Amino acid sequence: MKIRKEFTCPLEIVHDILKGKWKTVILWQIYIYGKVSLSQLEKDIKGISQKMLLEQLNELRKFGLVDKHTFEGYPLRVEYFITADKGKRIIEALGIMQEVGREYLMERAACNLEKRELSKEIED
Amino acid sequence: MKIRKEFTCPLEIVHDILKGKWKTVILWQIYIYGKVSLSQLEKDIKGISQKMLLEQLNELRKFGLVDKHTFEGYPLRVEYFITADKGKRIIEALGIMQEVGREYLMERAACNLEKRELSKEIED
DNA sequence: CGGTATCCTTCGCGATACTG
DNA sequence: CAGTATCGCGAAGGATACCG
């Protein structure tokens, strides 16, 4: 994961942390559950591999956006959760993105022309 | 620019649009100015090339987050601006990221230990 | 000043196999 | 169930040159 060393505004630090393909979805799914196991996240997040999931979770923990509880004994059990301070703030931003994303989908559903255009954009 | 076709939640659409290295900074800088020329953005955004700037601006326009006015005659002049609908919504989310980024920097400044740790993270 | 085209490198991430 | 290691490809993005 690469974070630029020279930046124009502080938001770039946060963006460099979140810019990968999976971190935002992972954060959002953990937020929805409150507390959630690794295997549950793997089931819910379409297309993710266990390796990517774990890798991204560790980076999110490193930056203090996510933490986990590990329970002793077998079967093994962990619970991932959003941190109260940094994590929750980011969730606010993701909430807005979620809403804007919803609107995109509504427009696609409402208008086939736009749907075709978005498809074209996705192809590009 | 690749946008995944299967997604878990709508926020992923927005994230796939913004995930590149430059779009969030570009949006924020345009927002700060209100209206701004290409050359001004190129001056302000540290490390960006004209090619990348233009490429990203065009994608942002395609998705309706940014638009531009082109003025006739010489010298050539354009003004880029955030769209009133979709663009402004995204700016809200970026505003939160900007604040969280600020806090990161404050903590770094306040505590050398954390500063060293963030540097280590940046190296990774 | 604003914009396009080409070439080349790097690193994100997917596939796969293995461990406690 | 939870977690680690390796390897290869393709897309993102940097450098550079050129046009209206």
PDB file of N, CA, C and O in Angstrom, chain B residues 46-100:
ATOM      1  N   LYS B  46       0.283  19.079  -6.076  1.00  0.00           N
ATOM      2  CA  LYS B  46       1.692  18.664  -6.052  1.00  0.00           C
ATOM      3  C   LYS B  46       1.897  17.318  -6.738  1.00  0.00           C
ATOM      4  O   LYS B  46       1.277  16.328  -6.379  1.00  0.00           O
ATOM      5  N   GLY B  47       2.784  17.312  -7.725  1.00  0.00           N
ATOM      6  CA  GLY B  47       3.212  16.063  -8.339  1.00  0.00           C
ATOM      7  C   GLY B  47       2.389  15.620  -9.536  1.00  0.00           C
ATOM      8  O   GLY B  47       2.715  14.627 -10.179  1.00  0.00           O
ATOM      9  N   ILE B  48       1.300  16.331  -9.840  1.00  0.00           N
ATOM     10  CA  ILE B  48       0.469  15.892 -10.965  1.00  0.00           C
ATOM     11  C   ILE B  48       1.016  16.403 -12.290  1.00  0.00           C
ATOM     12  O   ILE B  48       1.613  17.478 -12.350  1.00  0.00           O
ATOM     13  N   SER B  49       0.862  15.602 -13.339  1.00  0.00           N
ATOM     14  CA  SER B  49       1.248  16.039 -14.682  1.00  0.00           C
ATOM     15  C   SER B  49       0.005  16.539 -15.399  1.00  0.00           C
ATOM     16  O   SER B  49      -1.115  16.208 -15.033  1.00  0.00           O
ATOM     17  N   GLN B  50       0.215  17.327 -16.432  1.00  0.00           N
ATOM     18  CA  GLN B  50      -0.921  17.871 -17.180  1.00  0.00           C
ATOM     19  C   GLN B  50      -1.748  16.732 -17.778  1.00  0.00           C
ATOM     20  O   GLN B  50      -2.971  16.785 -17.791  1.00  0.00           O
ATOM     21  N   LYS B  51      -1.056  15.701 -18.238  1.00  0.00           N
ATOM     22  CA  LYS B  51      -1.760  14.565 -18.836  1.00  0.00           C
ATOM     23  C   LYS B  51      -2.706  13.920 -17.837  1.00  0.00           C
ATOM     24  O   LYS B  51      -3.875  13.689 -18.131  1.00  0.00           O
ATOM     25  N   MET B  52      -2.212  13.615 -16.653  1.00  0.00           N
ATOM     26  CA  MET B  52      -3.033  12.970 -15.632  1.00  0.00           C
ATOM     27  C   MET B  52      -4.190  13.882 -15.237  1.00  0.00           C
ATOM     28  O   MET B  52      -5.330  13.445 -15.095  1.00  0.00           O
ATOM     29  N   LEU B  53      -3.883  15.172 -15.063  1.00  0.00           N
ATOM     30  CA  LEU B  53      -4.911  16.127 -14.664  1.00  0.00           C
ATOM     31  C   LEU B  53      -6.063  16.130 -15.661  1.00  0.00           C
ATOM     32  O   LEU B  53      -7.231  15.990 -15.289  1.00  0.00           O
ATOM     33  N   LEU B  54      -5.728  16.231 -16.934  1.00  0.00           N
ATOM     34  CA  LEU B  54      -6.743  16.299 -17.980  1.00  0.00           C
ATOM     35  C   LEU B  54      -7.536  15.001 -18.076  1.00  0.00           C
ATOM     36  O   LEU B  54      -8.753  14.988 -18.224  1.00  0.00           O
ATOM     37  N   GLU B  55      -6.818  13.913 -18.007  1.00  0.00           N
ATOM     38  CA  GLU B  55      -7.438  12.583 -18.079  1.00  0.00           C
ATOM     39  C   GLU B  55      -8.485  12.433 -16.971  1.00  0.00           C
ATOM     40  O   GLU B  55      -9.614  12.000 -17.200  1.00  0.00           O
ATOM     41  N   GLN B  56      -8.093  12.801 -15.759  1.00  0.00           N
ATOM     42  CA  GLN B  56      -8.982  12.647 -14.613  1.00  0.00           C
ATOM     43  C   GLN B  56     -10.141  13.636 -14.679  1.00  0.00           C
ATOM     44  O   GLN B  56     -11.276  13.308 -14.324  1.00  0.00           O
ATOM     45  N   LEU B  57      -9.869  14.856 -15.136  1.00  0.00           N
ATOM     46  CA  LEU B  57     -10.929  15.847 -15.291  1.00  0.00           C
ATOM     47  C   LEU B  57     -11.994  15.346 -16.260  1.00  0.00           C
ATOM     48  O   LEU B  57     -13.195  15.493 -16.018  1.00  0.00           O
ATOM     49  N   ASN B  58     -11.563  14.745 -17.351  1.00  0.00           N
ATOM     50  CA  ASN B  58     -12.515  14.233 -18.333  1.00  0.00           C
ATOM     51  C   ASN B  58     -13.371  13.115 -17.750  1.00  0.00           C
ATOM     52  O   ASN B  58     -14.574  13.046 -18.013  1.00  0.00           O
ATOM     53  N   GLU B  59     -12.767  12.259 -16.958  1.00  0.00           N
ATOM     54  CA  GLU B  59     -13.552  11.191 -16.332  1.00  0.00           C
ATOM     55  C   GLU B  59     -14.542  11.782 -15.331  1.00  0.00           C
ATOM     56  O   GLU B  59     -15.694  11.342 -15.238  1.00  0.00           O
ATOM     57  N   LEU B  60     -14.112  12.772 -14.587  1.00  0.00           N
ATOM     58  CA  LEU B  60     -15.008  13.421 -13.625  1.00  0.00           C
ATOM     59  C   LEU B  60     -16.173  14.101 -14.345  1.00  0.00           C
ATOM     60  O   LEU B  60     -17.309  14.097 -13.852  1.00  0.00           O
ATOM     61  N   ARG B  61     -15.908  14.658 -15.510  1.00  0.00           N
ATOM     62  CA  ARG B  61     -16.984  15.281 -16.286  1.00  0.00           C
ATOM     63  C   ARG B  61     -17.935  14.211 -16.817  1.00  0.00           C
ATOM     64  O   ARG B  61     -19.149  14.379 -16.804  1.00  0.00           O
ATOM     65  N   LYS B  62     -17.374  13.105 -17.247  1.00  0.00           N
ATOM     66  CA  LYS B  62     -18.186  12.004 -17.768  1.00  0.00           C
ATOM     67  C   LYS B  62     -19.190  11.514 -16.724  1.00  0.00           C
ATOM     68  O   LYS B  62     -20.325  11.168 -17.049  1.00  0.00           O
ATOM     69  N   PHE B  63     -18.760  11.506 -15.470  1.00  0.00           N
ATOM     70  CA  PHE B  63     -19.632  11.022 -14.404  1.00  0.00           C
ATOM     71  C   PHE B  63     -20.463  12.139 -13.788  1.00  0.00           C
ATOM     72  O   PHE B  63     -21.155  11.931 -12.798  1.00  0.00           O
ATOM     73  N   GLY B  64     -20.359  13.333 -14.340  1.00  0.00           N
ATOM     74  CA  GLY B  64     -21.228  14.419 -13.895  1.00  0.00           C
ATOM     75  C   GLY B  64     -20.853  15.027 -12.553  1.00  0.00           C
ATOM     76  O   GLY B  64     -21.692  15.636 -11.888  1.00  0.00           O
ATOM     77  N   LEU B  65     -19.609  14.873 -12.142  1.00  0.00           N
ATOM     78  CA  LEU B  65     -19.181  15.484 -10.877  1.00  0.00           C
ATOM     79  C   LEU B  65     -18.554  16.850 -11.106  1.00  0.00           C
ATOM     80  O   LEU B  65     -18.533  17.698 -10.210  1.00  0.00           O
ATOM     81  N   VAL B  66     -18.041  17.045 -12.317  1.00  0.00           N
ATOM     82  CA  VAL B  66     -17.387  18.295 -12.690  1.00  0.00           C
ATOM     83  C   VAL B  66     -17.910  18.701 -14.052  1.00  0.00           C
ATOM     84  O   VAL B  66     -18.330  17.863 -14.838  1.00  0.00           O
ATOM     85  N   ASP B  67     -17.907  20.006 -14.309  1.00  0.00           N
ATOM     86  CA  ASP B  67     -18.213  20.482 -15.659  1.00  0.00           C
ATOM     87  C   ASP B  67     -17.292  21.654 -15.956  1.00  0.00           C
ATOM     88  O   ASP B  67     -16.562  22.109 -15.078  1.00  0.00           O
ATOM     89  N   LYS B  68     -17.305  22.137 -17.209  1.00  0.00           N
ATOM     90  CA  LYS B  68     -16.432  23.272 -17.541  1.00  0.00           C
ATOM     91  C   LYS B  68     -17.116  24.238 -18.497  1.00  0.00           C
ATOM     92  O   LYS B  68     -18.012  23.855 -19.256  1.00  0.00           O
ATOM     93  N   HIS B  69     -16.690  25.481 -18.399  1.00  0.00           N
ATOM     94  CA  HIS B  69     -17.057  26.492 -19.381  1.00  0.00           C
ATOM     95  C   HIS B  69     -15.842  26.786 -20.243  1.00  0.00           C
ATOM     96  O   HIS B  69     -14.749  26.989 -19.713  1.00  0.00           O
ATOM     97  N   THR B  70     -16.060  26.778 -21.543  1.00  0.00           N
ATOM     98  CA  THR B  70     -14.959  27.129 -22.445  1.00  0.00           C
ATOM     99  C   THR B  70     -15.234  28.502 -23.036  1.00  0.00           C
ATOM    100  O   THR B  70     -16.322  28.752 -23.549  1.00  0.00           O
ATOM    101  N   PHE B  71     -14.253  29.400 -22.948  1.00  0.00           N
ATOM    102  CA  PHE B  71     -14.416  30.744 -23.470  1.00  0.00           C
ATOM    103  C   PHE B  71     -13.747  30.861 -24.826  1.00  0.00           C
ATOM    104  O   PHE B  71     -12.643  30.355 -25.030  1.00  0.00           O
ATOM    105  N   GLU B  72     -14.430  31.520 -25.732  1.00  0.00           N
ATOM    106  CA  GLU B  72     -13.925  31.684 -27.093  1.00  0.00           C
ATOM    107  C   GLU B  72     -12.770  32.685 -27.122  1.00  0.00           C
ATOM    108  O   GLU B  72     -12.630  33.502 -26.229  1.00  0.00           O
ATOM    109  N   GLY B  73     -11.971  32.606 -28.204  1.00  0.00           N
ATOM    110  CA  GLY B  73     -10.921  33.605 -28.434  1.00  0.00           C
ATOM    111  C   GLY B  73      -9.598  33.278 -27.778  1.00  0.00           C
ATOM    112  O   GLY B  73      -9.465  32.276 -27.079  1.00  0.00           O
ATOM    113  N   TYR B  74      -8.607  34.141 -28.022  1.00  0.00           N
ATOM    114  CA  TYR B  74      -7.271  33.942 -27.475  1.00  0.00           C
ATOM    115  C   TYR B  74      -6.943  35.047 -26.484  1.00  0.00           C
ATOM    116  O   TYR B  74      -7.379  36.167 -26.670  1.00  0.00           O
ATOM    117  N   PRO B  75      -6.175  34.747 -25.423  1.00  0.00           N
ATOM    118  CA  PRO B  75      -5.661  33.415 -25.105  1.00  0.00           C
ATOM    119  C   PRO B  75      -6.785  32.465 -24.694  1.00  0.00           C
ATOM    120  O   PRO B  75      -7.803  32.918 -24.165  1.00  0.00           O
ATOM    121  N   LEU B  76      -6.611  31.163 -24.919  1.00  0.00           N
ATOM    122  CA  LEU B  76      -7.603  30.159 -24.540  1.00  0.00           C
ATOM    123  C   LEU B  76      -7.878  30.254 -23.046  1.00  0.00           C
ATOM    124  O   LEU B  76      -6.988  30.516 -22.256  1.00  0.00           O
ATOM    125  N   ARG B  77      -9.134  29.990 -22.699  1.00  0.00           N
ATOM    126  CA  ARG B  77      -9.485  30.054 -21.278  1.00  0.00           C
ATOM    127  C   ARG B  77     -10.636  29.094 -20.987  1.00  0.00           C
ATOM    128  O   ARG B  77     -11.609  29.040 -21.746  1.00  0.00           O
ATOM    129  N   VAL B  78     -10.497  28.333 -19.915  1.00  0.00           N
ATOM    130  CA  VAL B  78     -11.580  27.456 -19.465  1.00  0.00           C
ATOM    131  C   VAL B  78     -11.762  27.615 -17.972  1.00  0.00           C
ATOM    132  O   VAL B  78     -10.853  28.053 -17.257  1.00  0.00           O
ATOM    133  N   GLU B  79     -12.956  27.288 -17.505  1.00  0.00           N
ATOM    134  CA  GLU B  79     -13.199  27.272 -16.065  1.00  0.00           C
ATOM    135  C   GLU B  79     -13.847  25.945 -15.695  1.00  0.00           C
ATOM    136  O   GLU B  79     -14.913  25.607 -16.213  1.00  0.00           O
ATOM    137  N   TYR B  80     -13.207  25.231 -14.823  1.00  0.00           N
ATOM    138  CA  TYR B  80     -13.777  23.984 -14.308  1.00  0.00           C
ATOM    139  C   TYR B  80     -14.515  24.289 -13.019  1.00  0.00           C
ATOM    140  O   TYR B  80     -14.099  25.133 -12.227  1.00  0.00           O
ATOM    141  N   PHE B  81     -15.631  23.568 -12.798  1.00  0.00           N
ATOM    142  CA  PHE B  81     -16.394  23.766 -11.556  1.00  0.00           C
ATOM    143  C   PHE B  81     -17.125  22.486 -11.160  1.00  0.00           C
ATOM    144  O   PHE B  81     -17.366  21.608 -11.997  1.00  0.00           O
ATOM    145  N   ILE B  82     -17.467  22.418  -9.886  1.00  0.00           N
ATOM    146  CA  ILE B  82     -18.199  21.274  -9.337  1.00  0.00           C
ATOM    147  C   ILE B  82     -19.663  21.374  -9.734  1.00  0.00           C
ATOM    148  O   ILE B  82     -20.260  22.440  -9.602  1.00  0.00           O
ATOM    149  N   THR B  83     -20.257  20.261 -10.194  1.00  0.00           N
ATOM    150  CA  THR B  83     -21.679  20.305 -10.551  1.00  0.00           C
ATOM    151  C   THR B  83     -22.538  20.455  -9.290  1.00  0.00           C
ATOM    152  O   THR B  83     -22.185  19.962  -8.211  1.00  0.00           O
ATOM    153  N   ALA B  84     -23.658  21.156  -9.468  1.00  0.00           N
ATOM    154  CA  ALA B  84     -24.497  21.517  -8.321  1.00  0.00           C
ATOM    155  C   ALA B  84     -25.115  20.293  -7.649  1.00  0.00           C
ATOM    156  O   ALA B  84     -25.266  20.251  -6.427  1.00  0.00           O
ATOM    157  N   ASP B  85     -25.456  19.290  -8.426  1.00  0.00           N
ATOM    158  CA  ASP B  85     -26.140  18.114  -7.867  1.00  0.00           C
ATOM    159  C   ASP B  85     -25.161  17.052  -7.362  1.00  0.00           C
ATOM    160  O   ASP B  85     -24.846  16.994  -6.175  1.00  0.00           O
ATOM    161  N   LYS B  86     -24.702  16.198  -8.280  1.00  0.00           N
ATOM    162  CA  LYS B  86     -23.834  15.080  -7.874  1.00  0.00           C
ATOM    163  C   LYS B  86     -22.541  15.575  -7.245  1.00  0.00           C
ATOM    164  O   LYS B  86     -22.099  15.047  -6.222  1.00  0.00           O
ATOM    165  N   GLY B  87     -21.923  16.558  -7.860  1.00  0.00           N
ATOM    166  CA  GLY B  87     -20.631  17.028  -7.382  1.00  0.00           C
ATOM    167  C   GLY B  87     -20.643  17.464  -5.929  1.00  0.00           C
ATOM    168  O   GLY B  87     -19.820  17.045  -5.132  1.00  0.00           O
ATOM    169  N   LYS B  88     -21.629  18.304  -5.598  1.00  0.00           N
ATOM    170  CA  LYS B  88     -21.690  18.847  -4.229  1.00  0.00           C
ATOM    171  C   LYS B  88     -21.848  17.755  -3.183  1.00  0.00           C
ATOM    172  O   LYS B  88     -21.295  17.845  -2.088  1.00  0.00           O
ATOM    173  N   ARG B  89     -22.625  16.716  -3.509  1.00  0.00           N
ATOM    174  CA  ARG B  89     -22.817  15.608  -2.572  1.00  0.00           C
ATOM    175  C   ARG B  89     -21.495  14.943  -2.234  1.00  0.00           C
ATOM    176  O   ARG B  89     -21.200  14.642  -1.078  1.00  0.00           O
ATOM    177  N   ILE B  90     -20.716  14.711  -3.286  1.00  0.00           N
ATOM    178  CA  ILE B  90     -19.409  14.073  -3.088  1.00  0.00           C
ATOM    179  C   ILE B  90     -18.498  14.963  -2.252  1.00  0.00           C
ATOM    180  O   ILE B  90     -17.741  14.483  -1.404  1.00  0.00           O
ATOM    181  N   ILE B  91     -18.589  16.258  -2.486  1.00  0.00           N
ATOM    182  CA  ILE B  91     -17.755  17.205  -1.725  1.00  0.00           C
ATOM    183  C   ILE B  91     -18.032  17.082  -0.225  1.00  0.00           C
ATOM    184  O   ILE B  91     -17.117  17.192   0.593  1.00  0.00           O
ATOM    185  N   GLU B  92     -19.290  16.812   0.134  1.00  0.00           N
ATOM    186  CA  GLU B  92     -19.610  16.589   1.555  1.00  0.00           C
ATOM    187  C   GLU B  92     -18.763  15.471   2.142  1.00  0.00           C
ATOM    188  O   GLU B  92     -18.187  15.589   3.219  1.00  0.00           O
ATOM    189  N   ALA B  93     -18.706  14.356   1.412  1.00  0.00           N
ATOM    190  CA  ALA B  93     -17.928  13.209   1.888  1.00  0.00           C
ATOM    191  C   ALA B  93     -16.447  13.561   1.964  1.00  0.00           C
ATOM    192  O   ALA B  93     -15.759  13.226   2.938  1.00  0.00           O
ATOM    193  N   LEU B  94     -15.966  14.268   0.950  1.00  0.00           N
ATOM    194  CA  LEU B  94     -14.549  14.656   0.947  1.00  0.00           C
ATOM    195  C   LEU B  94     -14.244  15.605   2.100  1.00  0.00           C
ATOM    196  O   LEU B  94     -13.136  15.583   2.646  1.00  0.00           O
ATOM    197  N   GLY B  95     -15.231  16.414   2.468  1.00  0.00           N
ATOM    198  CA  GLY B  95     -15.054  17.318   3.596  1.00  0.00           C
ATOM    199  C   GLY B  95     -14.757  16.565   4.881  1.00  0.00           C
ATOM    200  O   GLY B  95     -13.908  16.977   5.685  1.00  0.00           O
ATOM    201  N   ILE B  96     -15.453  15.469   5.080  1.00  0.00           N
ATOM    202  CA  ILE B  96     -15.195  14.636   6.265  1.00  0.00           C
ATOM    203  C   ILE B  96     -13.796  14.038   6.205  1.00  0.00           C
ATOM    204  O   ILE B  96     -13.035  14.074   7.178  1.00  0.00           O
ATOM    205  N   MET B  97     -13.441  13.528   5.027  1.00  0.00           N
ATOM    206  CA  MET B  97     -12.096  12.970   4.873  1.00  0.00           C
ATOM    207  C   MET B  97     -11.033  14.026   5.123  1.00  0.00           C
ATOM    208  O   MET B  97      -9.984  13.746   5.726  1.00  0.00           O
ATOM    209  N   GLN B  98     -11.297  15.217   4.678  1.00  0.00           N
ATOM    210  CA  GLN B  98     -10.367  16.325   4.909  1.00  0.00           C
ATOM    211  C   GLN B  98     -10.163  16.558   6.405  1.00  0.00           C
ATOM    212  O   GLN B  98      -9.033  16.709   6.875  1.00  0.00           O
ATOM    213  N   GLU B  99     -11.257  16.525   7.155  1.00  0.00           N
ATOM    214  CA  GLU B  99     -11.172  16.735   8.600  1.00  0.00           C
ATOM    215  C   GLU B  99     -10.409  15.605   9.289  1.00  0.00           C
ATOM    216  O   GLU B  99      -9.568  15.843  10.157  1.00  0.00           O
ATOM    217  N   VAL B 100     -10.724  14.377   8.912  1.00  0.00           N
ATOM    218  CA  VAL B 100     -10.027  13.223   9.495  1.00  0.00           C
ATOM    219  C   VAL B 100      -8.538  13.296   9.153  1.00  0.00           C
ATOM    220  O   VAL B 100      -7.677  13.021  10.000  1.00  0.00           O
TER     221      VAL B 100
END
